[in-house]
XYZ file of C-alpha atoms in Angstrom:
473
model
C 83.780 150.018 55.298
C 85.244 152.834 57.578
C 83.503 155.875 58.931
C 86.185 157.874 57.463
C 85.366 157.377 53.983
C 83.266 159.918 53.173
C 85.100 162.299 55.495
C 88.506 161.602 53.396
C 86.702 162.187 50.445
C 85.659 165.998 51.915
C 89.519 166.311 53.000
C 90.628 165.587 49.552
C 88.180 167.356 47.577
C 88.437 171.064 49.511
C 92.114 170.998 49.925
C 93.087 174.535 50.716
C 89.697 175.311 52.307
C 90.065 176.033 56.094
C 88.964 173.071 58.098
C 89.779 174.118 61.765
C 90.651 177.317 63.476
C 92.097 176.518 66.853
C 91.225 178.571 69.815
C 94.897 180.615 69.777
C 93.877 181.354 65.903
C 95.960 178.364 64.179
C 94.571 177.260 60.943
C 94.544 174.019 59.513
C 93.075 173.086 55.792
C 91.389 170.350 54.828
C 94.757 169.232 53.129
C 96.472 169.881 56.553
C 94.530 167.506 58.311
C 94.684 164.670 55.537
C 98.571 165.005 55.413
C 98.816 165.045 59.420
C 96.553 161.901 59.592
C 98.721 160.323 57.330
C 102.016 160.707 58.692
C 100.277 159.992 62.186
C 98.959 156.643 60.870
C 102.119 155.639 59.388
C 104.100 156.286 62.603
C 101.608 154.626 64.897
C 101.682 151.613 62.500
C 105.252 151.563 62.737
C 104.840 151.162 66.628
C 102.640 148.297 66.588
C 99.189 149.859 66.653
C 96.645 147.478 65.185
C 92.932 147.404 64.162
C 90.785 146.823 67.250
C 93.403 147.915 69.728
C 91.783 150.634 72.312
C 93.567 153.922 72.692
C 92.961 156.061 75.678
C 93.226 159.816 74.347
C 93.921 162.669 76.600
C 94.580 165.581 74.606
C 93.264 169.185 74.600
C 90.869 170.173 71.943
C 92.794 171.369 69.249
C 93.431 170.599 65.461
C 96.213 167.737 66.785
C 93.226 166.132 68.399
C 90.889 165.965 65.113
C 94.018 165.029 63.207
C 94.948 162.075 65.716
C 91.383 161.079 65.373
C 91.478 160.556 61.476
C 94.714 158.600 62.100
C 93.676 156.429 64.552
C 90.561 155.594 62.758
C 92.415 154.960 59.444
C 93.920 152.216 61.472
C 90.694 150.705 62.694
C 91.785 151.454 66.060
C 89.188 152.221 69.070
C 89.227 155.878 70.316
C 88.519 155.883 74.302
C 87.281 159.464 75.695
C 87.325 159.776 79.384
C 84.549 162.048 80.476
C 86.543 165.356 80.797
C 84.172 167.102 83.290
C 85.354 164.141 85.979
C 88.906 165.370 85.749
C 91.535 162.537 86.935
C 88.791 160.666 88.464
C 87.106 160.264 84.659
C 90.277 158.975 83.492
C 90.872 156.691 86.088
C 87.670 155.255 85.513
C 87.938 155.176 81.994
C 91.353 153.106 82.391
C 89.389 150.743 84.916
C 86.291 150.083 82.419
C 88.457 149.709 79.135
C 91.706 148.443 79.616
C 93.326 150.386 76.612
C 96.383 148.825 74.896
C 97.953 152.199 74.231
C 98.008 155.788 75.633
C 98.123 158.816 73.375
C 98.406 162.247 75.029
C 99.608 166.143 73.913
C 100.813 168.833 76.245
C 100.737 168.219 80.321
C 98.617 165.385 79.531
C 101.817 163.442 78.547
C 103.025 163.781 82.639
C 100.067 161.300 83.489
C 102.048 158.291 82.428
C 104.186 159.384 85.203
C 101.670 160.305 87.843
C 99.076 157.539 87.387
C 100.133 154.063 88.374
C 97.016 152.999 86.503
C 98.989 153.888 83.478
C 102.257 152.305 83.824
C 101.030 149.098 82.614
C 100.058 150.993 79.265
C 103.126 149.942 77.489
C 102.425 151.202 73.934
C 102.637 155.282 74.364
C 101.966 157.370 71.050
C 102.728 160.663 70.249
C 100.970 163.426 68.209
C 104.015 165.182 66.733
C 104.255 164.598 62.790
C 107.163 166.608 61.942
C 109.515 163.684 61.337
C 106.904 161.100 59.921
C 106.747 159.741 56.507
C 103.186 159.672 55.149
C 101.173 156.445 54.347
C 97.633 156.495 52.952
C 95.972 153.996 54.926
C 92.634 152.957 55.382
C 91.566 149.731 57.267
C 88.376 148.194 56.168
C 86.303 147.163 58.862
C 83.136 145.334 59.506
C 80.154 147.592 60.028
C 80.134 146.707 63.986
C 83.749 147.208 64.697
C 84.026 149.825 67.370
C 85.383 153.182 66.876
C 84.755 155.240 69.849
C 84.101 154.596 73.509
C 83.136 157.706 75.307
C 81.253 157.872 78.843
C 77.715 159.493 80.120
C 78.376 162.501 82.666
C 77.716 160.526 85.421
C 75.363 163.134 86.967
C 72.656 159.978 87.424
C 75.708 157.712 89.055
C 78.662 155.921 87.902
C 79.498 157.381 84.202
C 78.657 154.526 81.721
C 80.716 153.546 78.940
C 78.959 153.634 75.472
C 80.629 151.990 72.679
C 80.126 153.470 69.097
C 80.848 151.494 65.822
C 81.944 152.425 62.566
C 78.224 151.823 61.081
C 76.726 153.775 64.244
C 78.928 156.584 63.981
C 78.551 156.947 60.424
C 74.837 156.986 60.815
C 74.778 159.482 63.779
C 77.044 162.013 61.507
C 74.896 161.466 58.761
C 71.995 162.222 61.353
C 73.928 165.386 62.839
C 75.101 166.648 59.052
C 71.486 166.620 58.290
C 70.447 168.873 60.954
C 73.670 171.169 60.445
C 73.562 171.276 56.645
C 74.671 174.456 55.727
C 72.759 177.425 53.732
C 76.231 178.992 52.312
C 79.130 177.763 50.925
C 81.043 180.046 53.147
C 79.842 178.940 56.629
C 81.917 179.412 59.634
C 80.742 177.691 62.744
C 81.737 177.985 66.446
C 81.701 174.742 67.461
C 81.176 174.267 71.432
C 80.003 170.408 70.983
C 83.580 168.811 70.014
C 81.623 165.801 68.401
C 80.132 168.081 65.820
C 83.586 168.899 64.243
C 83.302 165.431 62.624
C 80.131 165.981 61.097
C 81.470 169.611 59.808
C 84.564 167.692 58.349
C 82.176 165.850 56.266
C 80.146 168.738 55.134
C 83.427 170.697 53.935
C 82.135 173.541 56.910
C 85.056 175.321 58.636
C 84.934 174.553 62.332
C 86.146 177.079 64.984
C 87.159 175.857 68.330
C 86.049 177.177 71.560
C 88.527 179.482 73.488
C 86.796 178.751 76.822
C 87.139 175.900 78.879
C 84.658 172.967 78.323
C 84.329 172.665 82.017
C 82.279 175.186 84.282
C 80.964 176.829 81.276
C 78.451 178.919 82.913
C 81.462 180.918 84.263
C 83.421 181.958 80.968
C 84.365 185.231 79.912
C 80.966 186.229 77.431
C 83.338 189.186 76.005
C 86.141 186.855 75.219
C 83.921 184.700 73.391
C 82.004 187.773 71.222
C 85.582 188.924 70.250
C 86.457 185.208 68.908
C 83.233 185.231 66.867
C 83.954 188.649 65.367
C 87.602 187.893 64.776
C 87.038 184.577 62.697
C 83.833 185.885 60.759
C 81.529 182.952 62.422
C 78.249 182.728 60.936
C 76.574 179.972 63.006
C 77.025 178.931 66.733
C 76.748 175.496 67.980
C 76.942 176.025 71.622
C 75.226 174.742 75.375
C 72.592 177.033 76.937
C 75.139 178.275 79.472
C 77.246 179.983 76.751
C 74.001 181.329 75.013
C 72.683 183.057 78.281
C 75.978 185.002 78.119
C 75.977 185.939 74.640
C 72.441 186.757 75.157
C 73.260 189.820 77.472
C 76.263 190.856 75.477
C 76.551 192.922 72.050
C 77.670 190.145 69.733
C 78.361 190.003 65.669
C 75.446 189.007 63.788
C 74.751 185.311 63.385
C 72.946 183.484 60.751
C 71.843 180.679 63.047
C 72.359 179.375 66.948
C 72.014 175.258 67.264
C 71.668 174.894 71.173
C 71.401 171.909 73.552
C 72.965 169.566 75.954
C 70.548 170.760 78.143
C 67.400 171.977 78.845
C 66.515 175.375 76.777
C 64.597 177.351 78.472
C 62.024 179.915 76.713
C 62.959 182.871 78.644
C 66.710 182.450 77.001
C 64.904 181.715 73.581
C 63.356 184.976 73.856
C 66.531 186.923 74.968
C 68.277 185.540 72.044
C 65.596 186.615 69.879
C 66.069 189.885 70.841
C 69.870 189.844 70.718
C 69.888 188.429 67.270
C 66.204 188.841 65.603
C 67.625 187.561 61.984
C 69.187 184.468 63.509
C 67.379 181.256 62.928
C 67.737 179.823 66.432
C 67.223 176.064 67.017
C 67.035 173.927 70.223
C 68.203 170.346 69.665
C 67.068 167.659 72.012
C 69.148 164.349 72.596
C 71.452 162.494 74.602
C 75.008 160.688 74.987
C 72.883 157.612 73.801
C 70.501 159.267 71.026
C 72.067 162.281 69.106
C 69.786 164.049 67.902
C 65.892 162.872 68.865
C 64.374 166.132 68.298
C 64.472 170.066 67.579
C 62.400 172.841 67.372
C 63.026 176.143 65.418
C 61.898 179.318 67.364
C 60.519 180.661 64.406
C 58.006 178.200 64.464
C 56.793 178.384 68.198
C 53.176 179.522 67.993
C 51.783 182.281 70.585
C 49.609 179.266 72.008
C 53.049 177.312 72.830
C 54.481 180.614 74.407
C 51.467 180.996 76.570
C 51.583 177.200 77.439
C 55.324 177.132 78.316
C 54.557 180.354 80.474
C 51.944 178.542 82.345
C 54.157 175.290 83.251
C 53.568 172.992 80.240
C 57.108 172.023 79.689
C 59.636 172.859 77.306
C 58.546 172.101 73.736
C 61.835 170.055 72.065
C 59.685 169.988 68.620
C 59.036 166.886 66.219
C 61.277 164.004 66.506
C 63.442 163.503 63.537
C 61.970 161.108 60.971
C 64.889 158.348 61.496
C 63.758 157.759 65.221
C 60.684 156.505 66.912
C 59.607 157.549 70.028
C 57.074 156.307 72.675
C 56.119 157.459 75.991
C 55.809 154.829 78.835
C 54.668 155.862 82.113
C 55.608 159.169 81.420
C 59.005 158.580 80.339
C 60.339 159.314 76.746
C 62.099 155.913 75.170
C 63.646 155.647 71.896
C 64.909 153.403 69.108
C 66.546 153.993 65.750
C 69.750 153.075 63.795
C 71.431 156.289 65.617
C 70.113 154.936 69.323
C 72.806 153.229 71.459
C 71.516 149.654 72.089
C 74.010 148.794 75.008
C 76.626 149.646 77.325
C 80.547 148.066 77.307
C 79.212 146.677 80.795
C 75.997 144.589 79.960
C 74.889 145.313 83.528
C 73.995 148.952 82.854
C 71.533 147.677 80.121
C 69.049 146.328 82.841
C 67.756 149.956 83.940
C 68.591 151.752 80.708
C 67.125 149.367 77.827
C 63.976 147.798 76.926
C 63.074 145.199 74.281
C 59.602 146.272 72.405
C 58.482 145.314 69.246
C 61.339 143.283 68.612
C 63.636 146.381 68.693
C 65.904 147.356 71.534
C 64.795 150.967 73.016
C 66.798 153.350 75.121
C 64.913 154.772 78.372
C 66.149 158.430 78.321
C 65.104 159.047 81.913
C 63.500 161.801 80.552
C 59.766 162.414 81.313
C 57.721 164.100 78.617
C 54.613 164.023 76.307
C 53.611 163.759 73.025
C 50.943 166.779 71.770
C 48.234 166.458 69.211
C 50.791 167.729 66.432
C 53.316 164.612 67.711
C 55.789 167.225 69.050
C 57.704 166.467 71.965
C 57.385 168.346 75.041
C 59.786 167.603 78.237
C 58.872 167.517 81.637
C 62.055 167.228 83.685
C 63.938 164.138 84.925
C 61.639 161.132 85.851
C 63.420 160.911 89.287
C 62.837 164.512 89.750
C 59.422 164.775 89.462
C 57.787 166.278 92.893
C 54.381 164.819 93.243
C 52.338 166.022 90.292
C 54.749 168.588 89.659
C 57.152 168.626 86.538
C 60.368 170.305 87.410
C 60.837 172.044 83.988
C 57.084 173.136 83.738
C 57.334 175.228 87.083
C 61.134 176.187 86.393
C 60.229 177.483 83.087
C 57.241 179.457 84.070
C 59.622 180.705 87.200
C 62.129 182.164 84.727
C 59.741 184.387 83.415
C 58.967 186.138 86.797
C 60.394 189.379 87.476
C 64.342 189.260 88.794
C 64.312 185.247 88.438
C 67.926 184.352 86.899
C 67.761 180.667 87.894
C 64.871 178.511 89.017
C 65.206 175.052 90.383
C 62.423 172.520 91.944
C 63.382 169.636 94.135
C 61.614 167.667 97.054
C 63.124 168.575 100.373
C 61.794 166.369 103.185
C 58.551 165.466 100.937
C 57.660 169.080 100.265
C 58.232 170.967 96.993
C 60.824 173.571 97.211
C 61.524 175.797 94.460
C 65.043 177.415 94.585
C 65.725 180.547 92.752
C 68.958 182.883 92.143
C 68.048 186.447 91.470
C 66.509 189.893 92.871
C 65.873 188.443 96.340
C 64.137 191.193 97.453
C 61.317 189.887 95.275
C 60.969 186.560 97.372
C 57.703 187.485 98.704
C 56.353 188.116 95.212
C 58.104 185.062 94.055
C 56.096 183.069 97.007
C 52.680 184.511 95.713
C 53.265 183.362 92.290
C 54.100 179.747 93.285
C 51.385 179.671 95.791
C 49.116 179.585 92.618
C 51.039 176.598 91.316
C 50.741 174.531 94.201
C 52.215 174.385 98.012
C 55.560 175.233 97.029
C 58.102 176.929 99.302
C 60.592 179.344 97.735
C 64.150 179.692 98.917
C 66.616 182.432 97.637
C 70.115 181.030 96.924
C 73.164 182.914 95.555
C 73.452 180.299 92.700
C 71.799 177.245 91.503
C 74.515 174.790 91.251
C 75.057 173.320 87.690
C 76.503 170.264 85.911
C 79.935 169.988 85.343
C 79.940 169.181 81.528
C 77.990 171.749 79.810
C 77.054 174.027 82.791
C 73.326 173.842 81.648
C 71.716 171.296 83.794
C 70.867 171.545 87.352
C 73.025 169.292 89.868
C 70.029 168.350 92.146
C 72.234 166.541 94.499
C 74.555 169.433 95.209
C 70.989 171.600 95.415
C 69.290 169.348 97.828
C 72.483 169.304 100.195
C 72.646 173.154 99.868
C 69.108 173.569 100.642
C 69.220 171.341 103.740
C 71.826 173.232 104.987
C 69.418 176.499 105.311
């Protein structure tokens, strides 16, 4: 098998249809991607790249990146993606952990082989220029367990863990994502803020518009620029993290058919703002993780008044019913999952000891998220297991607080064994917020200019940074 088989069939079938629109407006058709990948594969084959070789990839998110991915998988090579949010530290970590045979870079990233001593021992250097290459229609047949991709967790809970995805795993994961993203019309154009979802779109025949913002510190993006990007390319759906949704919810935007958002907690106040801005859009919150994507999803149109009331009163975040292809258990309040598209182990097996369980003859992944299943078997998220403050679930308190007047951000942590609710917003309302918090429990409210967020999607609270900031007050 080869995970590319169905994707190559779409590349061939759709020919002149636009596959990808880059941030600068460059278009690539399905035929373009097919031709580029054939020429790259032929050139790299001549350089000596073989099936099973690990290739560290350092390229901007653009058309050459996706042509290169297709070319590498044609040859059965293993793509190694460093965690981009960690910058050079993430790249060095990937080099140490995976020890790649080849390095593929474009743009200024090519200079890294001269700057980083760790790259000096990587002798095979690949280029992404296809102008002078001849084409070869190669497609390596590999075993279902043959590795295709090594990527990394965000490192927000410790050292980034290397996740190995095989051809069989990626093909299954793409199928699950494709089911979620199945378009309702033939001329669908997606703004894709999650680079991995472009692969699913290629298999669906959907046009992907790449982000025109930096994928680090996304909470600081220029919302007006994104809105113009959407209008210029006739985007009909957006696949974007909550941080980007938050900006668009407060800015004039062209009508959209749908928004899919995840990669961090999707709070109910944000969903309400999106619904006001885009009343005709199908708004879907997606819950998953690096090791299991997707786990569950919830359409806003199916959220009941009782659900809204529960979230306002601190019941947590409604993530929806788990997809049929995944099994979910709640063990000691923690969400654990298993299924064909759930990662069963890390490259460094020592990480399995804290993240994997053997139950009922299967390997289960411990998400680290606290949650519960309601009487309708819908999943509710309560926050990180290690972030629970006494009996107070972080997402329960935070989602309730975000409905208070003047609140822009809210995060619950324990400081010196006391619950502290950090709030960014209209600080003149601090006394009002404290009165509201007193009704929930013994919680001290502290006002901050901003609550620090994660570097990957700008949507999760950076709790260590937050605790450090609160202790300085």
